[in-house]
């Protein structure tokens, strides 16, 4: 039974004498080897004939905080089901009750992707997964899978501070929020980003799964398989503890989750020593905004109104102020701050406040004179910006005086301009904003500027539909990529001409807004972005911009905000590449005050090579990791505790599946053939000396 088939084994099977093999054995062996080789080489081809991969998809993944897990996952081997297309609610009856071939994989029309439908599907075992087709145009009633009260419990309002405003008791900021992103689903949900792939699935469904003349569809049926198994479970406390134990006791630790983290981007009008401390008597005005967004699906976060409109305006304002001729007359320095991770309970701003309190940042909280935040300023429906203040801190007389002075300055600056700044009201609380994290630490005079007085005007907050179309960005047909980059849309005109002229009058207007909107909303991989980044970062320029904070840092958005800000506010200096990369070797570089970057530059008009140069700026990065992870307080209620589960693979594919009966018959027949083959092999091997022996020559005589 342990013999080896082959020439030597065949010879040994005949006993002690060497028995020649039959003449047909050589060709047969060559044929077998050829068949085996062909099978190995054609394995992938067979798979391609069976499966159609879906390459343009985005999964729903698992996120965790101190107490919960949210998101989706598949089983460890992926989930499979017969496809059923649901384009109206009546189609759900087949899936939930009538269909004879459960479990089903649903291809759901984007207009039906809402909380009511999803909770129906969540409560049944007849659904194994979901593929969502993007609705075009966007749902007119709005769609926001975020919370009605974003970042509830991590802002300034609580039972101890303005309890009448806590939990959005006074104002529900996101009334269309369904909270769908904060549900936990035990089946995979994928977004179909490519309309062509959606059509392929529908065609497969039409060809194989649609009942004909009232009869039940017959096998083979079109099926889908989704892989998105998540490693982390229960909560951040559980997954971080497991990861910590693995790292402590295992040679090859298996981390199951990672904290959401990135970097804040900050810059000052006048340079400061980034490694030292600003003098206590020197005051700084902070102008801030956020640069991240989120949606139900992983890394699908266009954030046109919720983030991009604000930080593009902020970048343009920074450029305008840096280029003003009379900035030396300003009594106070200005710090431009771009917070990362604000969607997830204020990761970036809470970390900066923590660093200021622990003397790990150049500024202290005492250095902050006042705070101005830009928060959703797309101005889609009118030309009014609302100024929100904190009614609780204004009860302090000195704070009230400073806030009133700040409001008067902003209001007066808009007189005669196309944008009007109006106060939202003394009794109106602050909307969800980074400023709230600073107020938790100290009473700071501040204003949050928005395009909404009460509830958000943005009907697609934290959703995949918060796209350029949501802020009415439109381009004429037939433009080349370069023409599109330079084309000034009505949105760009509104942001650069109206907002900047009202808020920062008479500072010159920036003419980069249209480029920034195009780069951060339409296509990152454009000629301008290519020219202003380091050569080793050119790989970050993907086609479709997304602004999810993620776990690998810095993400594309952070890098690009950093280099756009350096390009708009920095200075080109006459340094060689070596001097630029090692400024500490140049005595006059003032490395403590400035950052230096050797960037690619534009293409030389007469060749295909670029003309690189050195940029000096006051742009810096600071860590945007929740203090909860620095303190190892994974169950914290003071700081954000959001983590993202790790996974092994994310993929989706469709194929034709046979009936269960046919699969069982095939399995049984296969097992029978295997047993028969083993028995036949055993008997042939046992009788090899008889079957493969050559008769003796009758003429030979043995003595």
XYZ file of C-alpha atoms in Angstrom:
703
model
C 0.000 0.000 0.000
C 2.948 2.293 0.526
C 4.525 1.755 -2.874
C 5.394 4.606 -5.139
C 4.067 4.578 -8.678
C 6.712 5.232 -11.302
C 9.394 3.343 -13.148
C 11.234 2.315 -9.995
C 8.083 1.413 -8.133
C 6.810 -0.614 -11.074
C 10.048 -2.518 -11.235
C 9.978 -3.225 -7.498
C 6.387 -4.451 -7.743
C 7.464 -7.427 -9.802
C 9.583 -8.891 -7.008
C 13.305 -9.322 -6.754
C 13.863 -9.657 -10.517
C 13.740 -6.645 -12.795
C 10.565 -6.916 -14.867
C 10.384 -4.731 -17.979
C 7.382 -2.402 -18.164
C 4.820 -2.833 -20.917
C 5.456 -0.859 -24.042
C 2.315 1.244 -23.527
C 3.422 2.544 -20.106
C 5.757 5.261 -21.397
C 3.199 7.041 -23.620
C 0.537 6.691 -20.905
C 2.779 8.245 -18.296
C 3.570 11.155 -20.621
C -0.130 11.689 -21.250
C -0.929 11.701 -17.510
C 1.836 14.198 -16.796
C 0.607 16.437 -19.609
C -2.970 16.340 -18.279
C -1.820 17.185 -14.735
C 0.328 20.058 -15.969
C -2.523 21.425 -18.053
C -4.829 21.210 -15.035
C -2.441 23.226 -12.872
C -1.979 25.879 -15.538
C -5.658 26.152 -16.402
C -6.996 26.259 -12.819
C -7.451 30.019 -12.932
C -9.100 29.802 -16.331
C -11.651 27.340 -14.968
C -12.389 29.688 -12.068
C -12.860 32.581 -14.475
C -15.354 30.504 -16.449
C -17.341 29.728 -13.303
C -17.222 33.078 -11.459
C -17.681 36.689 -12.531
C -15.803 38.926 -10.051
C -17.295 42.258 -9.020
C -14.320 44.595 -8.855
C -15.951 47.971 -8.189
C -17.543 47.443 -4.797
C -17.276 48.954 -1.324
C -18.069 46.894 1.768
C -19.730 47.782 5.016
C -17.123 46.938 7.681
C -17.221 46.598 11.438
C -16.419 49.531 13.721
C -16.337 49.359 17.498
C -16.433 51.759 20.434
C -16.317 51.344 24.201
C -19.694 49.631 24.375
C -20.865 48.498 20.943
C -20.006 47.015 17.589
C -21.592 48.418 14.437
C -21.405 47.618 10.743
C -21.502 44.307 8.897
C -19.641 41.078 8.319
C -19.906 37.754 6.483
C -19.187 34.276 7.786
C -15.559 33.182 7.748
C -15.971 31.421 4.373
C -18.191 34.096 2.832
C -21.973 34.114 2.441
C -23.811 32.856 -0.641
C -27.397 33.230 -1.796
C -29.650 33.231 -4.829
C -29.933 36.739 -6.291
C -33.246 38.555 -6.147
C -33.627 42.093 -7.474
C -35.706 44.390 -5.254
C -36.728 47.606 -7.013
C -39.930 48.275 -5.061
C -41.083 47.286 -1.597
C -43.543 44.710 -2.979
C -40.544 42.715 -4.247
C -39.522 42.041 -0.640
C -42.409 39.594 -0.208
C -40.637 37.053 -2.437
C -37.507 37.287 -0.305
C -39.191 37.303 3.097
C -41.952 34.746 2.491
C -42.723 33.365 -0.975
C -39.365 32.525 -2.558
C -38.609 28.740 -2.566
C -34.803 29.066 -2.704
C -33.596 30.862 0.438
C -31.279 32.294 1.558
C -31.316 35.213 -0.878
C -28.740 37.775 -1.877
C -30.685 40.964 -2.528
C -29.780 43.484 -5.192
C -31.441 46.506 -3.607
C -32.340 49.698 -5.410
C -30.640 52.649 -3.719
C -33.960 54.414 -3.097
C -35.028 51.510 -0.850
C -31.840 51.546 1.212
C -33.410 52.978 4.344
C -33.885 52.059 7.971
C -37.395 50.615 7.596
C -36.418 48.167 4.874
C -33.086 47.255 6.452
C -34.649 46.380 9.813
C -37.064 44.031 8.003
C -34.135 42.260 6.363
C -32.137 42.213 9.590
C -34.782 40.178 11.368
C -34.911 37.189 9.006
C -32.714 34.185 8.232
C -33.900 34.183 4.616
C -31.374 36.911 3.703
C -27.667 36.075 3.423
C -26.427 39.418 2.132
C -27.119 42.629 0.298
C -25.742 44.500 -2.691
C -26.885 48.120 -2.944
C -27.071 49.949 -6.264
C -26.466 53.693 -6.032
C -29.609 55.706 -6.658
C -29.301 58.156 -9.552
C -30.382 60.851 -9.052
C -29.898 60.993 -5.286
C -33.014 60.250 -3.198
C -35.036 63.496 -3.270
C -36.236 63.016 0.307
C -32.638 62.925 1.512
C -30.576 60.120 2.997
C -28.370 60.298 6.059
C -27.311 57.075 7.833
C -25.761 59.178 10.594
C -27.305 60.054 13.951
C -29.921 62.726 14.496
C -27.613 64.137 17.186
C -24.054 63.696 15.821
C -21.284 63.001 18.363
C -23.827 63.006 21.159
C -22.193 62.761 24.583
C -18.756 63.955 23.454
C -19.487 67.639 22.968
C -19.680 70.300 25.650
C -23.324 69.874 26.655
C -24.048 67.402 29.434
C -25.940 67.087 32.707
C -23.262 69.312 34.254
C -22.984 71.925 31.486
C -26.088 73.260 29.765
C -28.280 70.223 30.487
C -31.162 71.858 28.624
C -29.077 71.557 25.437
C -27.699 68.039 26.017
C -28.661 65.229 23.617
C -30.000 67.813 21.125
C -32.980 68.605 23.388
C -33.165 72.134 21.999
C -32.296 71.477 18.345
C -32.245 68.219 16.367
C -29.374 69.019 14.037
C -29.723 66.118 11.588
C -33.474 65.377 11.393
C -33.127 63.020 8.395
C -30.517 60.943 10.241
C -31.650 57.316 10.421
C -28.785 55.952 12.534
C -28.354 53.155 9.988
C -24.559 53.424 10.127
C -24.740 52.654 13.850
C -26.671 49.378 13.497
C -25.027 45.951 13.633
C -25.811 43.561 10.769
C -24.804 39.905 10.819
C -24.715 39.613 7.024
C -22.491 41.348 4.444
C -23.627 44.524 2.687
C -21.744 45.838 -0.340
C -22.148 48.959 -2.450
C -22.038 48.510 -6.219
C -20.108 51.480 -7.566
C -20.109 50.487 -11.255
C -23.399 50.697 -13.154
C -22.084 48.175 -15.697
C -21.524 45.545 -13.001
C -24.997 46.248 -11.640
C -26.394 45.625 -15.100
C -24.474 42.328 -15.395
C -26.084 41.134 -12.145
C -29.537 42.183 -13.318
C -29.040 40.406 -16.639
C -27.971 37.211 -14.870
C -31.062 37.514 -12.682
C -33.307 38.034 -15.709
C -31.836 35.056 -17.533
C -32.027 32.548 -14.690
C -34.035 33.697 -11.657
C -37.206 35.348 -12.983
C -40.272 33.051 -12.740
C -41.632 32.127 -16.162
C -45.401 32.006 -16.690
C -46.065 31.812 -12.979
C -43.813 28.823 -12.408
C -40.963 28.650 -9.925
C -37.567 29.375 -11.550
C -35.565 26.221 -12.185
C -31.934 25.506 -11.518
C -29.276 26.549 -12.335
C -29.913 29.894 -10.634
C -27.795 33.022 -10.536
C -26.148 33.432 -7.136
C -23.803 35.871 -5.413
C -21.045 35.313 -2.874
C -19.748 38.067 -0.581
C -16.608 37.866 1.560
C -16.145 40.357 4.405
C -15.396 38.424 7.579
C -14.320 40.692 10.438
C -11.830 39.663 13.130
C -12.969 41.978 15.950
C -16.117 41.474 18.014
C -18.136 42.996 20.872
C -16.378 46.319 21.630
C -13.137 48.273 21.577
C -12.429 47.117 25.128
C -12.568 43.470 24.039
C -10.641 43.774 20.788
C -7.890 45.998 22.193
C -7.439 43.670 25.157
C -7.090 40.691 22.823
C -4.647 42.547 20.600
C -2.650 43.628 23.652
C -2.446 40.053 24.975
C -1.357 38.819 21.551
C 1.376 41.448 21.385
C 2.587 40.546 24.873
C 2.716 36.764 24.689
C 2.839 35.838 21.001
C 5.864 35.835 18.717
C 3.590 36.518 15.744
C 0.761 38.579 17.264
C -2.530 38.779 15.414
C -4.044 42.220 15.889
C -7.819 42.170 15.480
C -8.599 45.902 15.460
C -6.895 49.273 15.084
C -7.767 52.718 16.481
C -9.035 55.294 14.018
C -6.210 57.787 13.729
C -4.514 60.267 11.477
C -2.937 63.735 11.738
C -4.268 67.239 12.202
C -2.845 69.886 9.876
C -2.035 73.288 11.344
C -0.243 76.425 10.306
C 0.313 79.919 11.714
C 0.298 83.304 10.067
C 3.503 84.252 11.844
C 6.018 81.421 12.376
C 6.341 79.942 15.847
C 8.800 77.463 17.293
C 7.039 74.134 16.737
C 9.297 72.347 19.214
C 9.074 74.993 21.929
C 6.341 76.869 23.764
C 4.635 80.144 22.875
C 5.020 82.809 25.529
C 1.985 82.925 27.852
C 1.328 86.602 27.086
C 1.085 85.991 23.334
C -2.476 85.410 22.138
C -3.562 83.403 19.095
C -6.830 83.302 17.187
C -7.691 79.777 16.045
C -9.555 79.384 12.768
C -10.599 75.765 12.426
C -12.515 73.251 10.352
C -12.693 69.488 9.868
C -11.396 67.492 6.906
C -13.013 64.065 7.327
C -16.369 62.565 6.479
C -18.071 59.178 6.659
C -20.815 57.052 5.119
C -22.333 53.599 5.604
C -19.678 52.021 3.358
C -15.951 51.792 3.994
C -13.862 54.533 2.382
C -16.874 56.021 0.602
C -16.917 59.505 2.083
C -17.191 62.283 -0.531
C -18.227 64.832 2.135
C -18.867 67.660 -0.344
C -20.911 69.833 2.000
C -20.113 68.275 5.367
C -16.342 68.743 4.998
C -14.926 69.859 1.641
C -16.856 73.114 1.263
C -15.557 74.196 4.671
C -11.911 73.222 4.421
C -11.580 74.538 0.851
C -12.927 77.884 2.059
C -10.540 77.683 4.992
C -7.577 77.033 2.676
C -8.562 79.975 0.493
C -8.877 82.204 3.556
C -5.418 81.161 4.744
C -3.969 82.081 1.353
C -5.764 85.421 1.324
C -4.512 86.353 4.772
C -0.927 85.319 4.014
C -0.939 87.460 0.880
C -2.430 90.524 2.549
C -0.032 93.441 2.573
C -0.856 94.603 6.095
C -0.694 91.376 8.085
C 2.200 92.804 10.094
C -0.319 95.198 11.652
C -2.314 92.364 13.219
C -2.069 92.366 17.000
C -2.444 88.612 17.308
C -1.171 85.591 15.442
C -3.666 83.348 13.641
C -3.515 79.559 13.629
C -5.241 77.707 10.788
C -6.258 74.263 11.982
C -7.682 71.310 10.041
C -8.971 68.600 12.363
C -9.045 64.946 11.314
C -11.412 62.277 12.715
C -14.082 64.715 13.915
C -16.867 62.481 12.590
C -15.984 59.908 15.234
C -16.526 61.826 18.480
C -14.021 64.614 17.796
C -10.798 62.593 17.584
C -8.598 65.402 16.218
C -9.820 68.300 18.344
C -9.910 66.297 21.575
C -6.308 65.221 20.951
C -5.147 68.794 20.355
C -6.846 69.970 23.550
C -5.251 67.064 25.442
C -1.804 67.932 24.061
C -2.270 71.585 25.006
C -3.228 70.619 28.546
C -0.222 68.265 28.853
C 2.263 70.777 27.361
C 2.808 68.565 24.332
C 1.852 71.303 21.855
C 3.488 74.696 21.184
C 0.326 76.482 22.327
C -1.447 76.256 25.646
C -5.139 76.802 26.149
C -4.285 80.098 27.835
C -2.770 81.352 24.561
C -6.125 81.102 22.750
C -7.759 84.504 22.438
C -10.788 83.385 20.429
C -12.012 80.612 18.163
C -13.688 80.793 14.721
C -14.881 77.584 13.057
C -16.156 76.983 9.529
C -18.744 74.201 9.540
C -20.824 73.378 6.444
C -20.658 76.658 4.520
C -21.751 75.541 1.043
C -24.451 78.254 0.860
C -26.623 76.225 -1.495
C -29.996 77.906 -0.932
C -29.230 81.468 0.091
C -26.383 83.814 0.943
C -26.691 83.862 4.704
C -24.074 82.561 7.093
C -25.272 81.965 10.628
C -23.066 82.761 13.602
C -23.534 80.270 16.434
C -22.233 80.889 19.941
C -22.402 79.065 23.266
C -25.100 80.548 25.525
C -23.672 78.910 28.665
C -20.169 80.419 28.511
C -21.672 83.783 27.533
C -23.189 83.991 30.994
C -19.672 84.916 32.056
C -19.444 88.690 31.674
C -15.921 88.831 30.278
C -16.676 86.075 27.752
C -19.890 87.836 26.733
C -17.996 91.060 26.003
C -15.450 89.274 23.822
C -18.093 87.223 21.996
C -20.186 90.301 21.313
C -17.125 92.099 19.963
C -16.347 89.143 17.693
C -19.942 89.034 16.422
C -19.908 92.770 15.674
C -16.648 92.515 13.740
C -17.969 89.643 11.618
C -21.340 91.300 11.036
C -19.805 94.625 10.027
C -17.435 92.938 7.606
C -20.389 91.639 5.577
C -22.038 95.029 5.079
C -22.458 95.675 1.360
C -21.289 92.160 0.421
C -23.188 89.340 -1.241
C -23.050 87.234 1.924
C -24.823 88.304 5.094
C -23.690 87.158 8.520
C -26.471 86.876 11.083
C -26.505 85.710 14.677
C -28.385 82.461 15.197
C -29.709 83.597 18.568
C -28.524 83.896 22.135
C -30.524 80.873 23.305
C -29.447 78.670 20.397
C -26.771 76.093 21.380
C -23.707 75.313 19.330
C -24.110 72.815 16.497
C -21.841 69.736 16.507
C -18.405 71.328 16.157
C -14.762 71.023 17.167
C -15.133 74.212 19.212
C -17.176 72.226 21.734
C -14.104 70.188 22.726
C -12.193 73.377 23.548
C -15.113 74.673 25.601
C -15.039 71.475 27.656
C -11.567 72.497 28.811
C -11.915 76.285 29.118
C -14.360 79.137 28.494
C -13.084 80.514 25.188
C -14.897 83.191 23.177
C -15.832 81.682 19.857
C -18.159 81.558 16.870
C -19.160 78.672 14.596
C -20.174 79.736 11.071
C -22.664 77.564 9.180
C -25.160 77.802 6.332
C -27.971 76.620 8.641
C -29.652 78.386 11.550
C -31.112 75.281 13.160
C -31.245 71.881 11.419
C -28.696 71.034 8.734
C -29.567 72.083 5.212
C -27.473 69.130 4.083
C -29.952 66.276 3.480
C -27.114 63.837 2.743
C -24.992 64.337 5.845
C -22.495 61.469 6.306
C -23.721 59.614 3.235
C -22.489 58.482 -0.153
C -24.747 61.101 -1.756
C -22.906 64.096 -0.268
C -21.284 64.557 -3.676
C -20.376 67.560 -5.867
C -23.928 67.531 -7.206
C -25.162 68.146 -3.663
C -23.466 71.558 -3.669
C -24.456 72.184 -7.304
C -21.056 71.765 -8.900
C -21.570 71.438 -12.635
C -19.193 71.464 -15.586
C -19.951 71.949 -19.295
C -19.645 68.839 -21.435
C -16.646 68.323 -23.662
C -14.006 69.907 -21.424
C -10.577 68.323 -21.266
C -9.170 67.415 -17.806
C -7.055 70.591 -17.771
C -9.984 72.754 -18.835
C -12.157 71.181 -16.145
C -9.467 71.841 -13.541
C -9.373 75.543 -14.436
C -13.130 75.986 -14.978
C -14.715 78.221 -12.347
C -18.077 76.775 -11.309
C -20.848 78.816 -9.724
C -20.069 77.073 -6.423
C -16.451 78.187 -6.612
C -17.538 81.754 -7.403
C -19.841 81.777 -4.405
C -17.240 80.432 -2.003
C -14.331 82.578 -3.155
C -16.030 85.816 -4.134
C -18.900 86.111 -1.717
C -17.632 84.417 1.426
C -14.061 85.686 1.336
C -15.037 89.219 0.407
C -17.484 89.393 3.315
C -15.481 87.703 6.051
C -11.973 88.883 5.171
C -12.650 92.150 3.360
C -10.599 93.920 2.044
C -8.115 91.038 1.736
C -7.475 89.988 -1.906
C -9.528 87.086 -3.226
C -7.990 83.667 -3.797
C -8.252 82.228 -7.298
C -7.488 78.629 -6.328
C -10.948 77.674 -5.039
C -12.076 76.128 -8.316
C -8.919 73.997 -8.492
C -9.318 72.841 -4.909
C -12.972 71.911 -5.354
C -12.084 69.919 -8.462
C -9.169 68.170 -6.777
C -10.919 67.313 -3.517
C -14.272 66.383 -5.059
C -13.785 65.262 -8.664
C -10.269 63.995 -9.338
C -7.276 64.027 -7.034
C -4.894 62.878 -9.747
C -4.692 66.202 -11.581
C -1.782 68.268 -12.837
C -1.925 70.836 -10.027
C -1.896 68.306 -7.188
C 0.871 66.422 -8.995
C 3.018 69.540 -9.052
C 2.763 70.458 -5.362
C 3.522 67.136 -3.614
C 6.742 65.282 -2.917
C 7.874 62.825 -5.615
C 7.576 59.857 -3.246
C 3.919 60.702 -2.527
C 2.618 60.624 -6.094
C 1.008 57.252 -5.365
C -1.563 58.878 -3.068
C -3.312 60.569 -5.976
C -6.270 58.306 -6.614
C -8.998 59.161 -9.081
C -12.065 59.504 -6.853
C -11.466 61.542 -3.668
C -12.644 60.035 -0.372
C -12.258 61.613 3.054
C -12.561 58.750 5.560
C -10.147 58.970 8.486
C -9.186 55.234 8.369
C -6.422 53.547 10.390
C -3.382 54.043 8.145
C -2.009 57.522 8.406
C -1.667 60.041 7.022
C -4.477 59.403 4.531
C -4.606 61.035 1.101
C -6.731 63.965 2.249
C -4.349 64.840 5.083
C -1.317 64.841 2.808
C -3.054 66.940 0.181
C -4.409 69.503 2.657
C -0.873 69.761 4.050
C 0.736 70.384 0.662
C -2.037 72.596 -0.714
C -1.764 74.758 2.401
C 2.029 74.875 2.039
C 1.686 75.808 -1.633
C -0.843 78.570 -0.959
C 0.838 80.086 2.099
C 4.501 79.107 1.779
C 7.458 80.576 -0.059
C 9.642 79.117 -2.787
C 13.229 79.246 -1.527
C 16.445 78.913 -3.451
C 17.775 75.687 -1.957
C 19.155 72.592 -3.600
C 17.433 69.249 -3.112
C 20.004 68.208 -0.530
C 19.627 71.461 1.411
C 15.845 71.273 1.258
C 15.739 67.692 2.537
C 18.266 68.484 5.288
C 17.580 72.109 6.289
C 19.355 71.709 9.627
C 22.622 71.747 7.685
C 21.848 75.259 6.432
C 22.487 77.866 9.172
C 19.856 80.327 7.973
C 17.050 77.774 7.524
C 15.414 78.324 10.964
C 14.331 74.698 11.056
C 12.459 75.170 14.341
C 10.244 77.816 12.761
C 9.594 76.388 9.293
C 8.949 73.138 7.449
C 10.684 72.458 4.131
C 9.371 70.282 1.293
C 10.988 69.314 -2.008
C 8.042 69.066 -4.396
C 7.718 67.689 -7.921
C 6.874 70.927 -9.696
C 5.094 71.344 -13.007
C 6.036 69.667 -16.238
C 8.620 71.487 -18.317
C 6.771 72.758 -21.439
C 9.601 71.556 -23.659
C 10.036 68.071 -22.176
C 8.397 65.310 -20.151
C 10.449 66.039 -17.033
C 9.347 68.153 -14.097
C 10.956 71.218 -12.580
C 11.139 70.534 -8.817
C 11.617 73.230 -6.196
C 11.768 73.774 -2.445
C 8.844 75.202 -0.457
C 9.221 76.735 2.993
C 6.071 77.072 5.094
C 4.710 77.074 8.620
C 2.555 73.991 7.966
C 2.862 71.197 10.531
C 1.214 67.897 11.394
C 0.126 66.836 14.869
C -1.188 63.443 15.884
C -4.944 62.849 15.708
C -5.182 59.741 17.874
C -7.725 59.725 20.665
C -6.150 60.202 24.116
C -8.091 57.110 25.215
C -5.509 54.966 23.423
C -2.573 56.911 24.802
C -3.989 56.364 28.290
C -5.097 52.794 27.514
C -8.576 53.750 28.706
C -10.425 51.766 26.067
C -13.758 52.121 27.862
C -13.492 55.907 28.195
C -16.578 58.102 28.123
C -14.450 61.262 27.967
C -12.628 60.540 24.711
C -13.413 58.801 21.439
C -12.814 55.037 21.511
C -13.580 54.128 17.893
C -11.645 51.269 16.309
C -11.894 49.470 12.989
C -11.852 45.687 12.738
C -9.242 43.954 10.649
C -10.197 41.503 7.928
C -8.524 38.994 5.646
C -10.233 39.598 2.322
C -12.974 41.686 0.792
C -14.437 40.448 -2.490
C -17.667 39.730 -4.310
C -18.581 37.481 -7.239
C -21.568 35.953 -9.032
C -21.999 32.495 -10.556
C -24.601 29.874 -11.461
C -25.514 27.518 -8.648
C -27.040 24.048 -9.091
C -29.905 22.669 -7.019
C -29.152 21.230 -3.602
C -30.254 17.787 -4.820
C -27.865 17.905 -7.766
C -25.053 19.070 -5.497
C -25.699 16.128 -3.143
C -25.867 13.660 -6.048
C -22.635 15.067 -7.453
C -20.971 14.754 -4.055
C -22.167 11.167 -3.571
C -21.101 10.136 -7.092
C -17.739 11.807 -6.558
C -17.212 9.969 -3.276
C -18.238 6.681 -4.918
C -15.798 7.207 -7.770
C -13.064 8.075 -5.269
C -13.701 4.883 -3.270
C -13.835 2.811 -6.444
C -10.578 4.384 -7.632
C -8.861 3.633 -4.323
C -10.050 0.033 -4.357
C -9.040 -0.419 -7.997
C -5.648 1.093 -7.273
C -5.173 -1.194 -4.281
C -6.008 -4.381 -6.197
C -3.953 -3.375 -9.212
C -1.031 -2.614 -6.925
C -1.488 -5.932 -5.066
C -1.573 -7.923 -8.334
C 1.053 -5.877 -10.136
C 3.408 -8.870 -10.466
C 0.687 -10.784 -12.332
C -0.852 -7.963 -14.354
C 2.407 -6.425 -15.517
C 4.623 -9.540 -15.873
C 5.863 -10.736 -19.329
C 5.318 -14.430 -20.182
C 8.489 -16.519 -20.292
C 9.898 -17.492 -23.674
C 8.490 -21.041 -24.327
C 11.700 -21.966 -26.104
C 13.789 -21.342 -22.996
C 14.581 -24.353 -20.785
C 15.148 -23.935 -17.099
C 17.393 -26.358 -15.217
